[in-house]
CSV table of C-alpha atoms in Angstrom, one decimal:
chain,number,residue,atom,x,y,z
A,1,MET,CA,111.6,26.9,-132.4
A,2,ILE,CA,110.3,23.4,-131.8
A,3,THR,CA,112.1,20.9,-129.6
A,4,VAL,CA,111.1,17.3,-129.1
A,5,PHE,CA,112.0,15.3,-126.0
A,6,ARG,CA,112.0,11.6,-125.3
A,7,SER,CA,111.2,9.9,-122.0
A,8,ASN,CA,114.8,9.9,-120.9
A,9,GLY,CA,115.3,13.6,-121.4
A,10,GLU,CA,117.0,13.3,-124.8
A,11,ALA,CA,116.2,16.4,-126.9
A,12,ARG,CA,116.5,17.4,-130.5
A,13,SER,CA,115.2,20.1,-132.8
A,14,LEU,CA,112.3,19.2,-135.0
A,15,PRO,CA,113.3,19.3,-138.7
A,16,ALA,CA,110.9,21.4,-140.8
A,17,GLU,CA,112.0,20.4,-144.3
A,18,THR,CA,109.3,17.9,-145.0
A,19,ASP,CA,106.3,16.5,-143.1
A,20,SER,CA,107.8,13.0,-143.3
A,21,ALA,CA,111.0,14.2,-141.7
A,22,ALA,CA,109.0,15.9,-138.9
A,23,ALA,CA,106.9,12.8,-138.4
A,24,GLU,CA,110.0,10.6,-138.1
A,25,ALA,CA,111.5,12.9,-135.5
A,26,LEU,CA,108.2,12.9,-133.5
A,27,ALA,CA,108.1,9.1,-133.4
A,28,GLY,CA,108.9,8.1,-129.9
A,29,ALA,CA,108.8,11.7,-128.6
A,30,VAL,CA,106.8,12.3,-125.4
A,31,TRP,CA,107.0,16.0,-125.2
A,32,VAL,CA,107.0,18.6,-128.0
A,33,ASP,CA,108.0,22.1,-126.8
A,34,MET,CA,107.1,25.0,-129.1
A,35,VAL,CA,108.8,28.3,-128.2
A,36,GLU,CA,107.6,31.4,-130.1
A,37,PRO,CA,106.5,29.2,-133.1
A,38,THR,CA,106.1,30.8,-136.5
A,39,ARG,CA,103.0,30.3,-138.5
A,40,GLU,CA,104.8,27.7,-140.7
A,41,GLU,CA,105.8,25.7,-137.6
A,42,GLU,CA,102.3,25.8,-136.3
A,43,ALA,CA,101.0,24.6,-139.6
A,44,LEU,CA,103.6,21.8,-139.7
A,45,ILE,CA,102.5,20.5,-136.2
A,46,GLU,CA,98.9,20.7,-137.2
A,47,ARG,CA,99.4,18.6,-140.3
A,48,VAL,CA,101.7,16.0,-138.7
A,49,LEU,CA,99.8,15.6,-135.4
A,50,SER,CA,96.3,16.4,-136.7
A,51,ILE,CA,95.6,18.8,-133.8
A,52,GLU,CA,94.9,22.6,-133.6
A,53,VAL,CA,97.7,24.7,-132.2
A,54,PRO,CA,96.5,27.8,-130.4
A,55,THR,CA,97.9,31.1,-131.5
A,56,ARG,CA,99.3,33.8,-129.3
A,57,ASP,CA,96.1,35.8,-129.3
A,58,GLU,CA,94.1,32.7,-128.4
A,59,LEU,CA,96.3,32.0,-125.4
A,60,LYS,CA,95.4,35.5,-124.0
A,61,ASP,CA,91.7,34.7,-123.8
A,62,ILE,CA,90.7,34.8,-120.1
A,63,GLU,CA,87.5,32.8,-120.5
A,64,PRO,CA,87.7,29.5,-118.6
A,65,SER,CA,85.9,27.8,-121.5
A,66,SER,CA,88.7,29.0,-123.9
A,67,ARG,CA,91.5,28.0,-121.5
A,68,LEU,CA,90.3,24.5,-120.5
A,69,TYR,CA,88.6,22.3,-123.0
A,70,THR,CA,88.8,19.1,-125.0
A,71,ASP,CA,88.8,18.7,-128.7
A,72,GLY,CA,88.6,15.1,-129.9
A,73,ASN,CA,91.4,13.2,-128.2
A,74,ALA,CA,93.3,16.3,-127.2
A,75,ALA,CA,92.9,18.2,-123.9
A,76,TYR,CA,93.8,21.9,-124.0
A,77,MET,CA,94.9,23.7,-120.9
A,78,THR,CA,96.3,27.2,-120.6
A,79,ALA,CA,98.1,28.4,-117.5
A,80,SER,CA,99.6,31.7,-116.6
A,81,LEU,CA,103.2,31.3,-115.4
A,82,MET,CA,105.6,33.7,-113.8
A,83,VAL,CA,108.5,35.2,-115.9
A,84,LYS,CA,111.2,37.7,-114.9
A,85,ALA,CA,110.4,37.1,-111.2
A,86,GLU,CA,113.8,38.4,-110.1
A,87,SER,CA,113.5,41.6,-112.1
A,88,ASP,CA,111.8,44.9,-111.2
A,89,LEU,CA,108.9,44.1,-113.5
A,90,PRO,CA,107.7,40.5,-113.1
A,91,GLN,CA,105.2,39.4,-115.6
A,92,LEU,CA,102.8,36.5,-116.5
A,93,THR,CA,103.0,34.6,-119.6
A,94,ASP,CA,100.3,32.2,-121.0
A,95,VAL,CA,101.5,28.6,-121.7
A,96,ALA,CA,99.3,26.1,-123.5
A,97,PHE,CA,99.5,22.4,-122.4
A,98,ILE,CA,98.0,20.1,-125.0
A,99,LEU,CA,97.7,16.5,-123.8
A,100,THR,CA,97.1,13.8,-126.4
A,101,ALA,CA,97.2,10.0,-126.3
A,102,GLY,CA,100.8,9.9,-127.6
A,103,ARG,CA,102.5,13.0,-126.4
A,104,LEU,CA,102.4,16.4,-124.6
A,105,LEU,CA,102.6,19.6,-126.6
A,106,THR,CA,103.4,22.9,-125.0
A,107,VAL,CA,103.1,26.3,-126.7
A,108,ARG,CA,104.7,29.3,-125.2
A,109,TYR,CA,106.0,32.8,-126.1
A,110,ALA,CA,108.4,33.3,-123.2
A,111,GLU,CA,111.0,31.5,-121.1
A,112,PRO,CA,109.7,30.6,-117.6
A,113,ARG,CA,112.6,29.4,-115.5
A,114,SER,CA,110.5,26.4,-114.5
A,115,PHE,CA,110.9,25.0,-118.0
A,116,ALA,CA,114.7,25.3,-118.0
A,117,LEU,CA,114.7,23.6,-114.5
A,118,PHE,CA,112.5,20.8,-115.8
A,119,LYS,CA,114.6,20.2,-118.9
A,120,SER,CA,117.9,20.1,-116.9
A,121,GLY,CA,116.4,17.6,-114.4
A,122,MET,CA,114.4,15.3,-116.7
A,123,HIS,CA,117.1,12.6,-116.6
A,124,ARG,CA,116.9,12.4,-112.8
A,125,ILE,CA,113.2,11.5,-112.7
A,126,PRO,CA,112.9,7.9,-111.5
A,127,GLY,CA,111.7,5.8,-114.4
A,128,GLY,CA,111.7,8.8,-116.7
A,129,CYS,CA,108.6,10.4,-118.2
A,130,SER,CA,107.3,7.4,-120.1
A,131,SER,CA,103.8,8.8,-120.9
A,132,PRO,CA,102.3,12.2,-121.6
A,133,THR,CA,100.4,12.2,-118.4
A,134,VAL,CA,103.6,11.6,-116.3
A,135,MET,CA,105.3,14.3,-118.4
A,136,VAL,CA,102.6,16.9,-117.8
A,137,THR,CA,102.3,16.2,-114.1
A,138,ARG,CA,106.1,16.3,-113.6
A,139,LEU,CA,106.3,19.5,-115.5
A,140,LEU,CA,103.5,21.1,-113.5
A,141,GLU,CA,105.2,19.9,-110.3
A,142,THR,CA,108.4,21.8,-111.4
A,143,VAL,CA,106.2,24.9,-112.2
A,144,VAL,CA,104.7,24.8,-108.7
A,145,ASP,CA,108.1,24.3,-107.1
A,146,ARG,CA,109.4,27.3,-108.9
A,147,THR,CA,106.3,29.3,-107.8
A,148,ALA,CA,107.1,28.3,-104.2
A,149,GLU,CA,110.6,29.6,-104.8
A,150,ILE,CA,109.3,32.9,-106.0
A,151,LEU,CA,107.2,33.2,-102.9
A,152,GLU,CA,110.3,32.6,-100.8
A,153,ILE,CA,112.0,35.5,-102.7
A,154,ALA,CA,109.0,37.7,-101.9
A,155,VAL,CA,109.2,36.8,-98.2
A,156,SER,CA,112.9,37.5,-98.2
A,157,ARG,CA,112.4,40.9,-99.8
A,158,ALA,CA,109.6,41.7,-97.4
A,159,ASP,CA,111.8,41.0,-94.4
A,160,ARG,CA,114.6,43.1,-95.8
A,161,LEU,CA,112.2,46.0,-96.4
A,162,SER,CA,110.7,45.7,-92.9
A,163,ILE,CA,114.2,46.0,-91.4
A,164,GLU,CA,114.9,49.0,-93.6
A,165,VAL,CA,111.6,50.8,-92.7
A,166,PHE,CA,111.5,50.0,-89.0
A,167,GLY,CA,115.3,49.3,-88.6
A,168,ASP,CA,117.5,50.3,-85.7
A,169,GLN,CA,115.9,53.1,-83.7
A,170,ARG,CA,119.3,54.9,-83.4
A,171,HIS,CA,119.3,55.6,-87.1
A,172,LEU,CA,115.7,56.6,-87.6
A,173,ASN,CA,116.5,60.3,-87.2
A,174,ARG,CA,119.3,60.2,-89.7
A,175,ARG,CA,117.4,59.0,-92.8
A,176,PRO,CA,118.5,60.4,-96.1
A,177,PRO,CA,116.0,62.5,-98.1
A,178,ARG,CA,113.2,60.5,-99.7
A,179,TYR,CA,114.3,57.4,-97.9
A,180,LEU,CA,110.8,56.2,-97.0
A,181,GLU,CA,109.4,57.3,-100.4
A,182,ASP,CA,112.0,54.9,-102.0
A,183,ARG,CA,110.9,52.1,-99.7
A,184,VAL,CA,107.2,52.7,-100.7
A,185,VAL,CA,108.2,52.2,-104.4
A,186,GLN,CA,110.0,48.9,-103.4
A,187,VAL,CA,107.0,47.8,-101.5
A,188,SER,CA,104.8,48.5,-104.5
A,189,ALA,CA,107.1,46.4,-106.7
A,190,LEU,CA,107.0,43.6,-104.1
A,191,HIS,CA,103.2,43.8,-104.1
A,192,ARG,CA,103.1,43.4,-107.8
A,193,LEU,CA,105.3,40.3,-107.6
A,194,VAL,CA,103.0,38.6,-105.0
A,195,ALA,CA,99.9,39.6,-106.9
A,196,LYS,CA,101.2,38.1,-110.1
A,197,THR,CA,102.2,34.9,-108.2
A,198,ARG,CA,98.7,34.6,-106.7
A,199,ASP,CA,97.2,35.0,-110.2
A,200,SER,CA,99.5,32.2,-111.4
A,201,LEU,CA,98.5,30.0,-108.6
A,202,MET,CA,94.9,30.5,-109.3
A,203,SER,CA,95.5,29.6,-112.9
A,204,LEU,CA,97.4,26.5,-112.0
A,205,SER,CA,94.7,25.4,-109.6
A,206,ARG,CA,92.1,25.5,-112.4
A,207,VAL,CA,94.5,23.6,-114.7
A,208,LEU,CA,95.1,20.9,-112.1
A,209,THR,CA,91.4,20.5,-111.3
A,210,PHE,CA,90.7,20.1,-115.1
A,211,LEU,CA,93.6,17.7,-115.5
A,212,HIS,CA,92.5,15.6,-112.5
A,213,ALA,CA,89.2,14.9,-114.2
A,214,LEU,CA,90.6,13.7,-117.5
A,215,PRO,CA,90.1,10.0,-118.2
A,216,ALA,CA,93.8,9.7,-119.3
A,217,LEU,CA,94.9,10.7,-115.9
A,218,GLN,CA,92.3,8.7,-114.0
A,219,SER,CA,93.7,5.5,-115.7
A,220,ASP,CA,97.3,6.4,-114.6
A,221,ARG,CA,97.6,5.9,-110.8
A,222,GLU,CA,101.1,7.4,-110.5
A,223,SER,CA,100.1,10.6,-112.3
A,224,LEU,CA,96.8,10.8,-110.5
A,225,GLU,CA,98.5,10.7,-107.0
A,226,LEU,CA,101.1,13.2,-108.2
A,227,CYS,CA,98.3,15.5,-109.4
A,228,ARG,CA,96.6,15.3,-106.1
A,229,THR,CA,99.8,16.2,-104.3
A,230,ILE,CA,100.5,19.1,-106.6
A,231,THR,CA,96.9,20.4,-106.0
A,232,ARG,CA,97.4,20.4,-102.3
A,233,ASP,CA,100.7,22.2,-102.7
A,234,VAL,CA,99.0,24.9,-104.8
A,235,GLN,CA,96.3,25.3,-102.2
A,236,SER,CA,98.9,25.6,-99.5
A,237,LEU,CA,100.9,28.1,-101.5
A,238,SER,CA,97.8,30.2,-102.2
A,239,GLU,CA,97.2,30.5,-98.5
A,240,HIS,CA,100.8,31.4,-97.9
A,241,ALA,CA,100.6,34.0,-100.7
A,242,SER,CA,97.6,35.6,-99.1
A,243,PHE,CA,99.5,35.8,-95.8
A,244,VAL,CA,102.5,37.4,-97.5
A,245,ALA,CA,100.2,39.9,-99.3
A,246,GLY,CA,98.7,40.9,-96.0
A,247,ASN,CA,102.2,41.5,-94.6
A,248,ILE,CA,103.1,43.6,-97.6
A,249,THR,CA,99.9,45.6,-97.2
A,250,PHE,CA,100.8,46.3,-93.6
A,251,LEU,CA,104.3,47.3,-94.6
A,252,LEU,CA,102.9,49.7,-97.2
A,253,ASP,CA,100.5,51.2,-94.6
A,254,ALA,CA,103.2,51.5,-92.1
A,255,SER,CA,105.6,53.2,-94.5
A,256,LEU,CA,102.9,55.8,-95.5
A,257,GLY,CA,102.1,56.3,-91.8
A,258,LEU,CA,105.8,57.0,-91.0
A,259,ILE,CA,105.9,59.5,-93.9
A,260,ASN,CA,102.9,61.3,-92.4
A,261,LEU,CA,104.5,61.3,-88.9
A,262,GLU,CA,107.7,62.8,-90.3
A,263,GLN,CA,105.7,65.5,-92.1
A,264,ASN,CA,103.7,66.2,-89.0
A,265,ALA,CA,106.9,66.5,-87.0
A,266,ILE,CA,108.2,69.1,-89.4
A,267,ILE,CA,105.0,71.0,-89.4
A,268,LYS,CA,105.0,70.9,-85.5
A,269,ILE,CA,108.6,72.3,-85.4
A,270,PHE,CA,107.6,75.2,-87.6
A,271,SER,CA,104.4,75.9,-85.6
A,272,ILE,CA,106.3,75.9,-82.3
A,273,ALA,CA,109.1,78.1,-83.8
A,274,SER,CA,106.5,80.6,-84.9
A,275,VAL,CA,104.8,80.7,-81.5
A,276,VAL,CA,108.2,81.0,-79.7
A,277,LEU,CA,109.2,83.9,-81.8
A,278,LEU,CA,105.9,85.7,-81.6
A,279,PRO,CA,106.4,87.4,-78.1
A,280,PRO,CA,109.9,88.9,-79.2
A,281,THR,CA,108.3,90.1,-82.4
A,282,LEU,CA,105.5,91.7,-80.4
A,283,ILE,CA,108.0,93.5,-78.2
A,284,ALA,CA,110.1,94.6,-81.1
A,285,SER,CA,107.1,95.9,-83.1
A,286,THR,CA,105.9,97.8,-80.0
A,287,TYR,CA,109.1,99.8,-79.7
A,288,GLY,CA,109.2,100.3,-83.4
A,289,MET,CA,106.1,102.5,-83.3
A,290,ASN,CA,106.8,106.2,-84.0
A,291,PHE,CA,105.0,107.8,-81.1
A,292,ASP,CA,106.4,111.1,-79.8
A,293,PHE,CA,105.8,110.2,-76.1
A,294,MET,CA,107.5,106.9,-75.1
A,295,PRO,CA,109.3,107.7,-71.8
A,296,GLU,CA,111.2,104.5,-71.5
A,297,LEU,CA,113.0,105.2,-74.8
A,298,HIS,CA,115.1,107.9,-72.9
A,299,LEU,CA,116.3,105.5,-70.3
A,300,ALA,CA,120.0,104.5,-70.5
A,301,SER,CA,119.1,100.8,-69.8
A,302,ALA,CA,116.2,100.7,-72.2
A,303,TYR,CA,117.9,98.9,-75.0
A,304,PRO,CA,119.5,96.1,-72.9
A,305,LEU,CA,116.3,95.7,-70.9
A,306,THR,CA,114.3,95.3,-74.2
A,307,LEU,CA,116.8,92.7,-75.4
A,308,VAL,CA,116.5,90.7,-72.2
A,309,ALA,CA,112.7,90.9,-72.3
A,310,MET,CA,112.7,89.6,-75.9
A,311,VAL,CA,115.0,86.7,-75.0
A,312,LEU,CA,112.9,85.8,-71.9
A,313,SER,CA,109.7,86.0,-73.9
A,314,ALA,CA,111.2,83.4,-76.3
A,315,ILE,CA,112.7,81.1,-73.6
A,316,LEU,CA,109.6,80.9,-71.4
A,317,PRO,CA,107.3,79.5,-74.1
A,318,PHE,CA,110.0,77.1,-75.2
A,319,PHE,CA,110.3,75.6,-71.7
A,320,PHE,CA,106.6,75.6,-71.3
A,321,PHE,CA,106.3,73.4,-74.4
A,322,ARG,CA,109.0,71.1,-73.1
A,323,TRP,CA,107.2,70.8,-69.8
A,324,LYS,CA,103.9,69.9,-71.7
A,325,GLY,CA,105.8,67.3,-73.7
A,326,TRP,CA,105.1,69.0,-77.0
A,327,LEU,CA,108.8,69.1,-77.9
C-alpha cells in the first residue's frame, strides 16, 4: 500500500492504474509512505520517481555502508524502529528513509506506533511540513519521542517487578510456588525490551549523524536545529537506557539470589531435621538389637524411660541450634 501526504497532512492512496495517474497524485506530495509494497508498487515508484526502492532483504543488511548512503540526488537511510513494545515479544523493524529534493519516501514492512502518531499530528505542526527535510526531521522527532515513551514503560515495569520481588516483608514467607521463577521470566522479557530499545537508539543515532551532514539539511536552518536537538535527545535516552539496563540486571541477579536463598533454607531445614532425629534413631536402634543379655529390658519403667530419653535427645539439639542462631 502506498499513501502520499501533502505538507498540511492531507493523505490519499496512490493510484496504480497508470504511470501518469501516479505522477499526477505525487505532484505536490511531500511524503510517500510505502507499507509492505508489492513488487509492482516498487516498480511503479521507481519508474515515476526515478529512484531505486530497497527491498525487504536489502533493508535487513546490517552493514553501515548499506544502510546509509547517497545515490545521485537521493539519500538512503535505514533505521531500526520498535514495534509491539507493549507485547510480550517486542521486535525491531527496519524502515528506509529516502530523502530526495522533492519529497521523502519511506519503505517499511511493519506498523511502528510512531508513524501512526505522526500521521495523526501532522496537521498540528506549526507551518506544516513544507519540505522533505522538515518532514524527515519531524518524523524522526516523533520516533524518538515514542522511544522515550517505551523507556518509560520499561521503567514502570521494572518498578513494579522490584516491588513484587522485594515487596512487603510480611508476605515474603507466603509466596506461592514458582513465584520468583515467574518474576525471573518477566525480568527476562523486560531486559529484551530495553535491549531492543538500545539497539533502536543506536540505529537512530547513526541516521541522525548521517542526516546532519547532508547538504540539503545544512541549507535548511530549521531542520538543522531540530536535527541537533533530536541528536541530543537520542544521546540522553541512550544514557538513560543504559541506566535502566543496569537496574534490570541488578533485579535479575537479586531474583536469582533470592531463589538460591530459599533453596538453601529448605536444604538447611532438612539437614537440621535429620540431625535432630539422629539421637532418637540411635537409641531406638540400640534397643532394637537382639542380644540375649540386656538387663534394662526387664525393668518395668524401661519403656517410658526410653521414650523420655528419645524425646530429650531430640529436644536438646533443637534448642542448641536455636541458641546458635541456626534456626
